[in-house]
Amino acid sequence: MGSRRRTIRRTAAVLAVLAAGAVVLAALNSGTRHGHLDPRSADPTGSRAVAELLKERGVTTRVVTTAREAADATGPRTTLLVTDPDRLGAGQRSAIRSAIDLSGGRTVLLAPGDHSLSDLSPGVRTEGDAGSDDLDPRCTLPAATSAGRAGTGGDLRYTTALPGATACYPSGGHPTLLVLPTGTTGGDTVLLGSETILLNESLAEQGNASLALQLLGSRPDLVWYLPSLADSDPGTGPGEQDKSLLELIPAGWSWALLQLFLAAALAALWRARRLGPLVTEKLPVAIRASEATEGRARLYRKAGARDRAATVLRAATRERLAALVGVPPTRAHEPAALIPAVSARLTGEPRDVAALLFGTAPSDDAALVALADHLDTLEREVRTS
């Protein structure tokens, strides 16, 4: 008993160490892993690659998480990137709209839908999804013509009747990239229908890198606005209803759960592995076979299980008779093989061998006792024949 407790304690200690290590690794990794479209993230859906390229070209990137910070940081030398405009509430959209009108810089709205376009870019509406991922520029915008074919499709298209708008990368007659002049001289607003050109996993494809660098690097300062839940008005953003459970788990904890699962699996395999031959254990009390049989009989009687008792009696008799008459053990319970062989060994008065060995269950205890006696007589006669 003591050795078993020591084993349990050792197992618990090992699992505790593994769990602590998993939590520490998750905490360390959480500092380097960030979210979707985050310029600090090296994940496939992060945007660290484009931020590093911009840094090499002298563009400073600043990450903000509130609309007030974003609006305060804008100016003529600034590009403001709003990564999720549809998440913004009315107050946040108003602050960003004021920055668009007054800053004199560039504002890039990433895949804005009709929910946010009414405030951030009046006069523009969506026209459904683009049918192709990679599109040709087909416009005179210098950034688009030098970049060439790029992954601006696969998401939203736009339409507008505003004067001075430059429409690029059309799909089905509607652009996926719009450049709109603002009221302040030198300022403009870029509506980009797809996030593909900013993702690490697709930056090197087609002209994505060139287009991203020219759209975000036209000014020396880039304000990268990642709207947070705390900065959203409750119930105003439709995007919150689309988040899955896994997306709501903080960064790093998914790795901790995975490591805990692997640790538990390894511990289970370790404990389940047989390290040697089976060891027989002496029972504290020796029970005679006759006592075990009698005890089982009492249980059958208490439960009224005459059918089960009769089945056990007949099965045991069939196996013993099969050995006596030369029937293979595998066919001992087949009437066609056993009954003719047993009948051939009987020399006395005729018996209904089929009813004895394969009949129905007794109706009462007396019938069960009679069945046992008949089976015993049948076996004794075959044995002595």
Tab-separated table of C-alpha atoms in Angstrom:
chain	number	residue	atom	x	y	z
A	1	MET	CA	0.000	0.000	0.000
A	2	GLY	CA	2.865	2.355	0.863
A	3	SER	CA	4.642	1.745	-2.441
A	4	ARG	CA	1.440	2.533	-4.318
A	5	ARG	CA	1.090	5.848	-2.515
A	6	ARG	CA	4.701	6.714	-3.292
A	7	THR	CA	4.085	5.958	-6.965
A	8	ILE	CA	1.007	8.189	-7.007
A	9	ARG	CA	2.951	11.009	-5.350
A	10	ARG	CA	5.795	10.691	-7.865
A	11	THR	CA	3.352	10.746	-10.776
A	12	ALA	CA	1.600	13.817	-9.394
A	13	ALA	CA	4.956	15.560	-8.931
A	14	VAL	CA	5.995	14.835	-12.524
A	15	LEU	CA	2.686	16.148	-13.874
A	16	ALA	CA	2.980	19.279	-11.732
A	17	VAL	CA	6.486	19.990	-13.079
A	18	LEU	CA	5.318	19.486	-16.670
A	19	ALA	CA	2.329	21.767	-16.125
A	20	ALA	CA	4.509	24.469	-14.576
A	21	GLY	CA	6.922	24.238	-17.509
A	22	ALA	CA	4.082	24.531	-20.000
A	23	VAL	CA	2.719	27.632	-18.274
A	24	VAL	CA	6.177	29.247	-18.181
A	25	LEU	CA	6.736	28.539	-21.884
A	26	ALA	CA	3.320	29.959	-22.719
A	27	ALA	CA	4.074	33.095	-20.722
A	28	LEU	CA	7.422	33.511	-22.497
A	29	ASN	CA	5.908	32.938	-25.924
A	30	SER	CA	3.014	35.313	-25.295
A	31	GLY	CA	5.421	38.226	-25.378
A	32	THR	CA	6.443	37.449	-28.953
A	33	ARG	CA	3.095	36.301	-30.341
A	34	HIS	CA	0.460	38.827	-31.212
A	35	GLY	CA	-2.827	38.925	-33.012
A	36	HIS	CA	-4.159	39.061	-36.530
A	37	LEU	CA	-2.635	41.848	-38.705
A	38	ASP	CA	-0.370	42.892	-35.832
A	39	PRO	CA	2.905	44.450	-37.101
A	40	ARG	CA	4.746	42.768	-34.195
A	41	SER	CA	3.548	39.270	-35.127
A	42	ALA	CA	5.634	36.811	-37.144
A	43	ASP	CA	2.666	34.434	-37.483
A	44	PRO	CA	1.378	33.702	-41.009
A	45	THR	CA	-1.557	36.071	-40.439
A	46	GLY	CA	0.561	38.736	-38.770
A	47	SER	CA	2.144	41.751	-40.483
A	48	ARG	CA	5.663	41.924	-39.103
A	49	ALA	CA	7.245	41.462	-42.516
A	50	VAL	CA	5.748	44.619	-44.024
A	51	ALA	CA	6.580	46.584	-40.850
A	52	GLU	CA	10.233	45.483	-41.100
A	53	LEU	CA	10.398	46.482	-44.776
A	54	LEU	CA	8.932	49.874	-43.950
A	55	LYS	CA	11.493	50.299	-41.158
A	56	GLU	CA	14.331	49.678	-43.630
A	57	ARG	CA	12.931	52.531	-45.728
A	58	GLY	CA	12.879	54.944	-42.814
A	59	VAL	CA	9.190	54.655	-41.922
A	60	THR	CA	8.457	54.569	-38.190
A	61	THR	CA	5.547	52.338	-37.156
A	62	ARG	CA	3.564	53.027	-33.986
A	63	VAL	CA	0.858	50.661	-32.745
A	64	VAL	CA	-2.213	52.143	-31.040
A	65	THR	CA	-5.349	50.459	-29.735
A	66	THR	CA	-7.804	53.340	-29.214
A	67	ALA	CA	-9.412	55.774	-31.616
A	68	ARG	CA	-8.336	58.735	-29.478
A	69	GLU	CA	-4.671	57.698	-29.667
A	70	ALA	CA	-4.996	57.178	-33.410
A	71	ALA	CA	-6.622	60.586	-33.986
A	72	ASP	CA	-4.075	62.407	-31.816
A	73	ALA	CA	-1.153	60.816	-33.673
A	74	THR	CA	-2.260	61.855	-37.181
A	75	GLY	CA	-0.825	64.726	-39.180
A	76	PRO	CA	0.442	65.721	-42.647
A	77	ARG	CA	3.473	63.412	-42.267
A	78	THR	CA	1.422	60.474	-41.027
A	79	THR	CA	-0.313	57.460	-42.554
A	80	LEU	CA	-3.107	56.058	-40.382
A	81	LEU	CA	-3.986	52.392	-40.988
A	82	VAL	CA	-7.306	51.225	-39.494
A	83	THR	CA	-7.210	47.418	-39.578
A	84	ASP	CA	-10.833	46.708	-38.582
A	85	PRO	CA	-13.104	49.699	-39.261
A	86	ASP	CA	-16.318	47.717	-38.771
A	87	ARG	CA	-15.424	47.038	-35.126
A	88	LEU	CA	-15.519	50.760	-34.287
A	89	GLY	CA	-18.454	52.264	-32.451
A	90	ALA	CA	-20.091	55.551	-33.334
A	91	GLY	CA	-17.775	57.575	-31.072
A	92	GLN	CA	-14.668	55.952	-32.473
A	93	ARG	CA	-15.807	56.427	-36.062
A	94	SER	CA	-16.438	60.106	-35.354
A	95	ALA	CA	-12.897	60.550	-34.008
A	96	ILE	CA	-11.357	58.834	-37.029
A	97	ARG	CA	-13.512	60.841	-39.413
A	98	SER	CA	-12.293	64.076	-37.837
A	99	ALA	CA	-8.700	62.916	-38.265
A	100	ILE	CA	-9.371	62.125	-41.936
A	101	ASP	CA	-10.782	65.601	-42.584
A	102	LEU	CA	-8.197	67.620	-40.637
A	103	SER	CA	-4.888	65.759	-40.631
A	104	GLY	CA	-3.771	66.327	-44.213
A	105	GLY	CA	-2.163	62.876	-44.210
A	106	ARG	CA	-3.214	59.526	-45.575
A	107	THR	CA	-5.786	57.198	-44.011
A	108	VAL	CA	-5.957	53.560	-45.100
A	109	LEU	CA	-9.182	51.730	-44.226
A	110	LEU	CA	-8.768	47.978	-44.447
A	111	ALA	CA	-11.850	46.151	-45.802
A	112	PRO	CA	-14.466	48.592	-44.464
A	113	GLY	CA	-18.071	47.425	-44.852
A	114	ASP	CA	-21.267	49.422	-45.155
A	115	HIS	CA	-21.462	49.505	-41.343
A	116	SER	CA	-18.471	51.855	-41.156
A	117	LEU	CA	-18.470	53.433	-44.644
A	118	SER	CA	-21.497	55.599	-43.852
A	119	ASP	CA	-19.408	57.535	-41.306
A	120	LEU	CA	-15.828	57.112	-42.455
A	121	SER	CA	-16.325	57.502	-46.200
A	122	PRO	CA	-19.795	58.807	-47.132
A	123	GLY	CA	-20.657	58.312	-50.770
A	124	VAL	CA	-19.021	54.890	-51.019
A	125	ARG	CA	-20.786	51.565	-50.665
A	126	THR	CA	-19.808	47.934	-51.069
A	127	GLU	CA	-20.662	45.769	-54.088
A	128	GLY	CA	-20.187	42.268	-52.670
A	129	ASP	CA	-17.131	40.039	-52.824
A	130	ALA	CA	-14.520	40.004	-55.564
A	131	GLY	CA	-14.455	36.822	-57.581
A	132	SER	CA	-10.661	36.515	-57.928
A	133	ASP	CA	-7.813	36.932	-55.434
A	134	ASP	CA	-5.133	38.332	-57.778
A	135	LEU	CA	-6.140	41.279	-59.972
A	136	ASP	CA	-4.531	43.678	-62.447
A	137	PRO	CA	-4.422	47.410	-61.542
A	138	ARG	CA	-6.127	48.893	-64.655
A	139	CYS	CA	-5.726	52.451	-63.355
A	140	THR	CA	-3.252	55.321	-63.442
A	141	LEU	CA	-2.376	55.323	-59.742
A	142	PRO	CA	1.477	55.240	-59.626
A	143	ALA	CA	1.548	52.822	-56.663
A	144	ALA	CA	-0.700	50.380	-58.527
A	145	THR	CA	0.995	50.621	-61.934
A	146	SER	CA	4.463	50.013	-60.469
A	147	ALA	CA	3.240	47.127	-58.273
A	148	GLY	CA	1.325	45.413	-61.053
A	149	ARG	CA	-0.832	42.390	-60.353
A	150	ALA	CA	-1.600	42.023	-56.615
A	151	GLY	CA	-3.830	40.107	-54.203
A	152	THR	CA	-6.445	42.769	-53.638
A	153	GLY	CA	-9.414	40.527	-54.476
A	154	GLY	CA	-11.232	37.781	-52.662
A	155	ASP	CA	-13.096	40.129	-50.342
A	156	LEU	CA	-14.938	43.453	-50.813
A	157	ARG	CA	-15.505	45.600	-53.883
A	158	TYR	CA	-16.678	49.214	-53.849
A	159	THR	CA	-18.591	51.714	-55.924
A	160	THR	CA	-18.753	55.502	-55.702
A	161	ALA	CA	-19.780	58.568	-57.674
A	162	LEU	CA	-17.510	60.977	-55.732
A	163	PRO	CA	-15.425	63.278	-57.939
A	164	GLY	CA	-11.677	62.751	-58.002
A	165	ALA	CA	-11.838	59.082	-56.908
A	166	THR	CA	-9.210	56.742	-58.374
A	167	ALA	CA	-10.487	53.181	-58.839
A	168	CYS	CA	-7.981	50.332	-59.171
A	169	TYR	CA	-7.878	46.541	-59.334
A	170	PRO	CA	-11.441	46.076	-60.596
A	171	SER	CA	-13.309	42.790	-60.332
A	172	GLY	CA	-16.518	42.474	-62.300
A	173	GLY	CA	-16.439	46.203	-63.053
A	174	HIS	CA	-16.065	47.341	-59.423
A	175	PRO	CA	-12.725	48.332	-57.828
A	176	THR	CA	-11.175	46.638	-54.837
A	177	LEU	CA	-8.928	49.658	-54.207
A	178	LEU	CA	-10.229	53.225	-54.025
A	179	VAL	CA	-8.221	56.404	-53.405
A	180	LEU	CA	-10.343	59.417	-52.386
A	181	PRO	CA	-9.061	62.949	-51.900
A	182	THR	CA	-9.944	64.631	-48.600
A	183	GLY	CA	-10.890	68.230	-47.913
A	184	THR	CA	-7.428	69.109	-46.600
A	185	THR	CA	-4.794	69.708	-49.256
A	186	GLY	CA	-2.463	66.746	-49.690
A	187	GLY	CA	-4.617	64.296	-47.743
A	188	ASP	CA	-6.312	61.217	-49.118
A	189	THR	CA	-8.224	58.139	-48.001
A	190	VAL	CA	-7.433	54.655	-49.310
A	191	LEU	CA	-10.092	51.944	-49.202
A	192	LEU	CA	-8.485	48.520	-49.558
A	193	GLY	CA	-10.975	45.685	-49.952
A	194	SER	CA	-8.657	42.855	-48.901
A	195	GLU	CA	-6.065	42.346	-46.154
A	196	THR	CA	-4.026	39.868	-48.222
A	197	ILE	CA	-1.214	42.221	-49.221
A	198	LEU	CA	-0.379	42.944	-45.558
A	199	LEU	CA	-0.127	39.349	-44.307
A	200	ASN	CA	3.233	37.659	-43.749
A	201	GLU	CA	2.125	34.522	-45.605
A	202	SER	CA	1.247	36.345	-48.824
A	203	LEU	CA	3.501	39.424	-48.847
A	204	ALA	CA	5.996	37.865	-51.268
A	205	GLU	CA	3.342	36.911	-53.829
A	206	GLN	CA	2.687	38.917	-57.018
A	207	GLY	CA	3.149	42.662	-56.396
A	208	ASN	CA	1.779	42.563	-52.837
A	209	ALA	CA	4.938	43.847	-51.147
A	210	SER	CA	5.360	46.731	-53.585
A	211	LEU	CA	1.743	47.837	-53.256
A	212	ALA	CA	1.762	47.572	-49.453
A	213	LEU	CA	4.986	49.569	-49.115
A	214	GLN	CA	3.744	52.331	-51.402
A	215	LEU	CA	0.333	52.612	-49.745
A	216	LEU	CA	1.718	52.635	-46.195
A	217	GLY	CA	5.116	54.236	-46.808
A	218	SER	CA	4.185	57.479	-48.533
A	219	ARG	CA	4.729	59.361	-45.218
A	220	PRO	CA	7.583	58.965	-42.719
A	221	ASP	CA	5.278	57.986	-39.844
A	222	LEU	CA	2.786	55.098	-39.817
A	223	VAL	CA	0.132	54.789	-37.094
A	224	TRP	CA	-1.097	51.189	-37.004
A	225	TYR	CA	-4.505	51.204	-35.333
A	226	LEU	CA	-5.625	47.813	-33.963
A	227	PRO	CA	-9.112	48.405	-32.483
A	228	SER	CA	-9.505	46.662	-29.144
A	229	LEU	CA	-12.633	45.364	-27.423
A	230	ALA	CA	-12.306	48.034	-24.762
A	231	ASP	CA	-12.387	50.704	-27.481
A	232	SER	CA	-15.622	49.435	-29.078
A	233	ASP	CA	-19.129	50.571	-28.247
A	234	PRO	CA	-21.148	47.591	-26.915
A	235	GLY	CA	-23.426	46.067	-29.514
A	236	THR	CA	-22.386	48.329	-32.398
A	237	GLY	CA	-19.846	46.184	-34.226
A	238	PRO	CA	-21.017	43.156	-36.173
A	239	GLY	CA	-17.566	41.615	-36.170
A	240	GLU	CA	-17.769	40.571	-32.538
A	241	GLN	CA	-20.454	38.003	-33.307
A	242	ASP	CA	-18.143	36.323	-35.837
A	243	LYS	CA	-15.326	35.532	-33.382
A	244	SER	CA	-14.864	31.865	-32.598
A	245	LEU	CA	-13.973	30.496	-29.181
A	246	LEU	CA	-10.366	29.830	-30.223
A	247	GLU	CA	-9.955	33.432	-31.435
A	248	LEU	CA	-11.038	34.711	-28.030
A	249	ILE	CA	-8.375	32.697	-26.164
A	250	PRO	CA	-5.387	34.960	-25.266
A	251	ALA	CA	-2.247	34.458	-27.331
A	252	GLY	CA	0.059	31.795	-25.933
A	253	TRP	CA	-2.523	29.841	-23.974
A	254	SER	CA	-3.324	27.556	-26.903
A	255	TRP	CA	0.324	26.430	-26.810
A	256	ALA	CA	0.056	25.839	-23.073
A	257	LEU	CA	-3.006	23.647	-23.539
A	258	LEU	CA	-1.267	21.694	-26.303
A	259	GLN	CA	1.794	21.092	-24.128
A	260	LEU	CA	-0.358	20.012	-21.201
A	261	PHE	CA	-2.155	17.532	-23.442
A	262	LEU	CA	1.152	16.105	-24.705
A	263	ALA	CA	2.461	15.874	-21.144
A	264	ALA	CA	-0.647	13.989	-20.027
A	265	ALA	CA	-0.367	11.615	-23.011
A	266	LEU	CA	3.303	10.886	-22.269
A	267	ALA	CA	2.526	10.293	-18.599
A	268	ALA	CA	-0.264	7.885	-19.538
A	269	LEU	CA	2.031	5.966	-21.882
A	270	TRP	CA	4.742	5.857	-19.238
A	271	ARG	CA	2.409	4.461	-16.600
A	272	ALA	CA	0.752	2.014	-19.003
A	273	ARG	CA	4.032	0.494	-20.248
A	274	ARG	CA	4.765	-2.954	-18.823
A	275	LEU	CA	8.320	-2.951	-17.487
A	276	GLY	CA	8.554	-6.738	-16.930
A	277	PRO	CA	6.655	-10.016	-16.705
A	278	LEU	CA	3.467	-10.294	-14.734
A	279	VAL	CA	3.998	-10.976	-11.049
A	280	THR	CA	1.661	-13.384	-9.291
A	281	GLU	CA	0.279	-12.187	-6.007
A	282	LYS	CA	-0.679	-14.493	-3.184
A	283	LEU	CA	-4.260	-14.050	-2.146
A	284	PRO	CA	-4.761	-13.395	1.572
A	285	VAL	CA	-7.483	-16.091	1.714
A	286	ALA	CA	-7.761	-19.315	-0.325
A	287	ILE	CA	-11.330	-20.095	-1.413
A	288	ARG	CA	-12.189	-23.662	-2.379
A	289	ALA	CA	-13.882	-24.248	-5.705
A	290	SER	CA	-16.887	-25.853	-4.049
A	291	GLU	CA	-17.469	-22.750	-1.925
A	292	ALA	CA	-17.218	-20.476	-4.943
A	293	THR	CA	-19.703	-22.657	-6.822
A	294	GLU	CA	-22.104	-22.678	-3.908
A	295	GLY	CA	-21.856	-18.926	-3.526
A	296	ARG	CA	-22.610	-18.375	-7.200
A	297	ALA	CA	-25.572	-20.739	-6.970
A	298	ARG	CA	-26.997	-18.718	-4.082
A	299	LEU	CA	-26.672	-15.553	-6.134
A	300	TYR	CA	-28.512	-17.178	-9.064
A	301	ARG	CA	-31.249	-18.333	-6.710
A	302	LYS	CA	-31.603	-14.940	-5.053
A	303	ALA	CA	-31.907	-13.260	-8.447
A	304	GLY	CA	-34.279	-15.905	-9.799
A	305	ALA	CA	-31.916	-16.441	-12.715
A	306	ARG	CA	-32.981	-19.973	-13.600
A	307	ASP	CA	-32.362	-19.350	-17.286
A	308	ARG	CA	-28.783	-18.263	-16.639
A	309	ALA	CA	-28.164	-21.220	-14.297
A	310	ALA	CA	-29.584	-23.687	-16.828
A	311	THR	CA	-27.422	-22.163	-19.572
A	312	VAL	CA	-24.274	-22.573	-17.461
A	313	LEU	CA	-25.152	-26.185	-16.576
A	314	ARG	CA	-25.891	-27.163	-20.188
A	315	ALA	CA	-22.776	-25.427	-21.570
A	316	ALA	CA	-20.491	-27.183	-19.086
A	317	THR	CA	-22.130	-30.565	-19.818
A	318	ARG	CA	-21.828	-30.088	-23.591
A	319	GLU	CA	-18.111	-29.345	-23.285
A	320	ARG	CA	-17.446	-32.444	-21.170
A	321	LEU	CA	-19.562	-34.664	-23.442
A	322	ALA	CA	-17.773	-33.357	-26.549
A	323	ALA	CA	-14.467	-34.469	-25.065
A	324	LEU	CA	-15.901	-37.924	-24.323
A	325	VAL	CA	-17.469	-38.582	-27.753
A	326	GLY	CA	-14.657	-37.108	-29.861
A	327	VAL	CA	-16.360	-33.872	-31.012
A	328	PRO	CA	-13.907	-30.931	-31.441
A	329	PRO	CA	-14.194	-28.306	-28.679
A	330	THR	CA	-15.036	-25.638	-31.266
A	331	ARG	CA	-18.186	-27.614	-32.248
A	332	ALA	CA	-19.262	-28.639	-28.751
A	333	HIS	CA	-22.200	-26.210	-28.829
A	334	GLU	CA	-23.465	-27.175	-32.283
A	335	PRO	CA	-26.524	-29.501	-32.092
A	336	ALA	CA	-25.796	-31.059	-35.510
A	337	ALA	CA	-22.360	-32.209	-34.372
A	338	LEU	CA	-22.928	-33.111	-30.712
A	339	ILE	CA	-26.399	-34.763	-30.565
A	340	PRO	CA	-25.697	-37.644	-33.049
A	341	ALA	CA	-22.369	-38.428	-31.354
A	342	VAL	CA	-23.915	-38.505	-27.867
A	343	SER	CA	-26.975	-40.539	-28.997
A	344	ALA	CA	-24.691	-43.181	-30.526
A	345	ARG	CA	-23.132	-43.790	-27.120
A	346	LEU	CA	-26.448	-44.365	-25.307
A	347	THR	CA	-27.498	-48.009	-24.815
A	348	GLY	CA	-30.467	-47.717	-22.465
A	349	GLU	CA	-33.958	-46.426	-23.051
A	350	PRO	CA	-34.304	-43.567	-25.551
A	351	ARG	CA	-33.635	-40.046	-24.275
A	352	ASP	CA	-34.454	-36.653	-25.702
A	353	VAL	CA	-30.818	-35.515	-25.913
A	354	ALA	CA	-31.684	-32.335	-27.810
A	355	ALA	CA	-34.101	-31.172	-25.103
A	356	LEU	CA	-31.585	-31.899	-22.361
A	357	LEU	CA	-28.604	-30.152	-23.962
A	358	PHE	CA	-30.290	-27.381	-25.990
A	359	GLY	CA	-33.789	-27.053	-24.503
A	360	THR	CA	-35.708	-24.162	-22.989
A	361	ALA	CA	-35.175	-22.630	-19.547
A	362	PRO	CA	-36.814	-24.355	-16.538
A	363	SER	CA	-40.043	-22.837	-15.311
A	364	ASP	CA	-39.312	-23.208	-11.585
A	365	ASP	CA	-36.634	-24.325	-9.137
A	366	ALA	CA	-37.848	-27.948	-9.122
A	367	ALA	CA	-37.488	-28.127	-12.894
A	368	LEU	CA	-33.975	-26.679	-12.615
A	369	VAL	CA	-32.972	-29.359	-10.068
A	370	ALA	CA	-34.475	-32.049	-12.310
A	371	LEU	CA	-32.522	-30.704	-15.284
A	372	ALA	CA	-29.281	-30.896	-13.296
A	373	ASP	CA	-30.013	-34.511	-12.323
A	374	HIS	CA	-30.818	-35.549	-15.923
A	375	LEU	CA	-27.658	-33.889	-17.238
A	376	ASP	CA	-25.590	-35.679	-14.616
A	377	THR	CA	-27.208	-39.041	-15.499
A	378	LEU	CA	-26.628	-38.428	-19.224
A	379	GLU	CA	-22.966	-37.644	-18.716
A	380	ARG	CA	-22.423	-40.659	-16.435
A	381	GLU	CA	-24.039	-43.004	-18.976
A	382	VAL	CA	-21.883	-41.696	-21.824
A	383	ARG	CA	-18.779	-41.926	-19.699
A	384	THR	CA	-19.430	-45.585	-18.752
A	385	SER	CA	-20.596	-46.732	-22.196
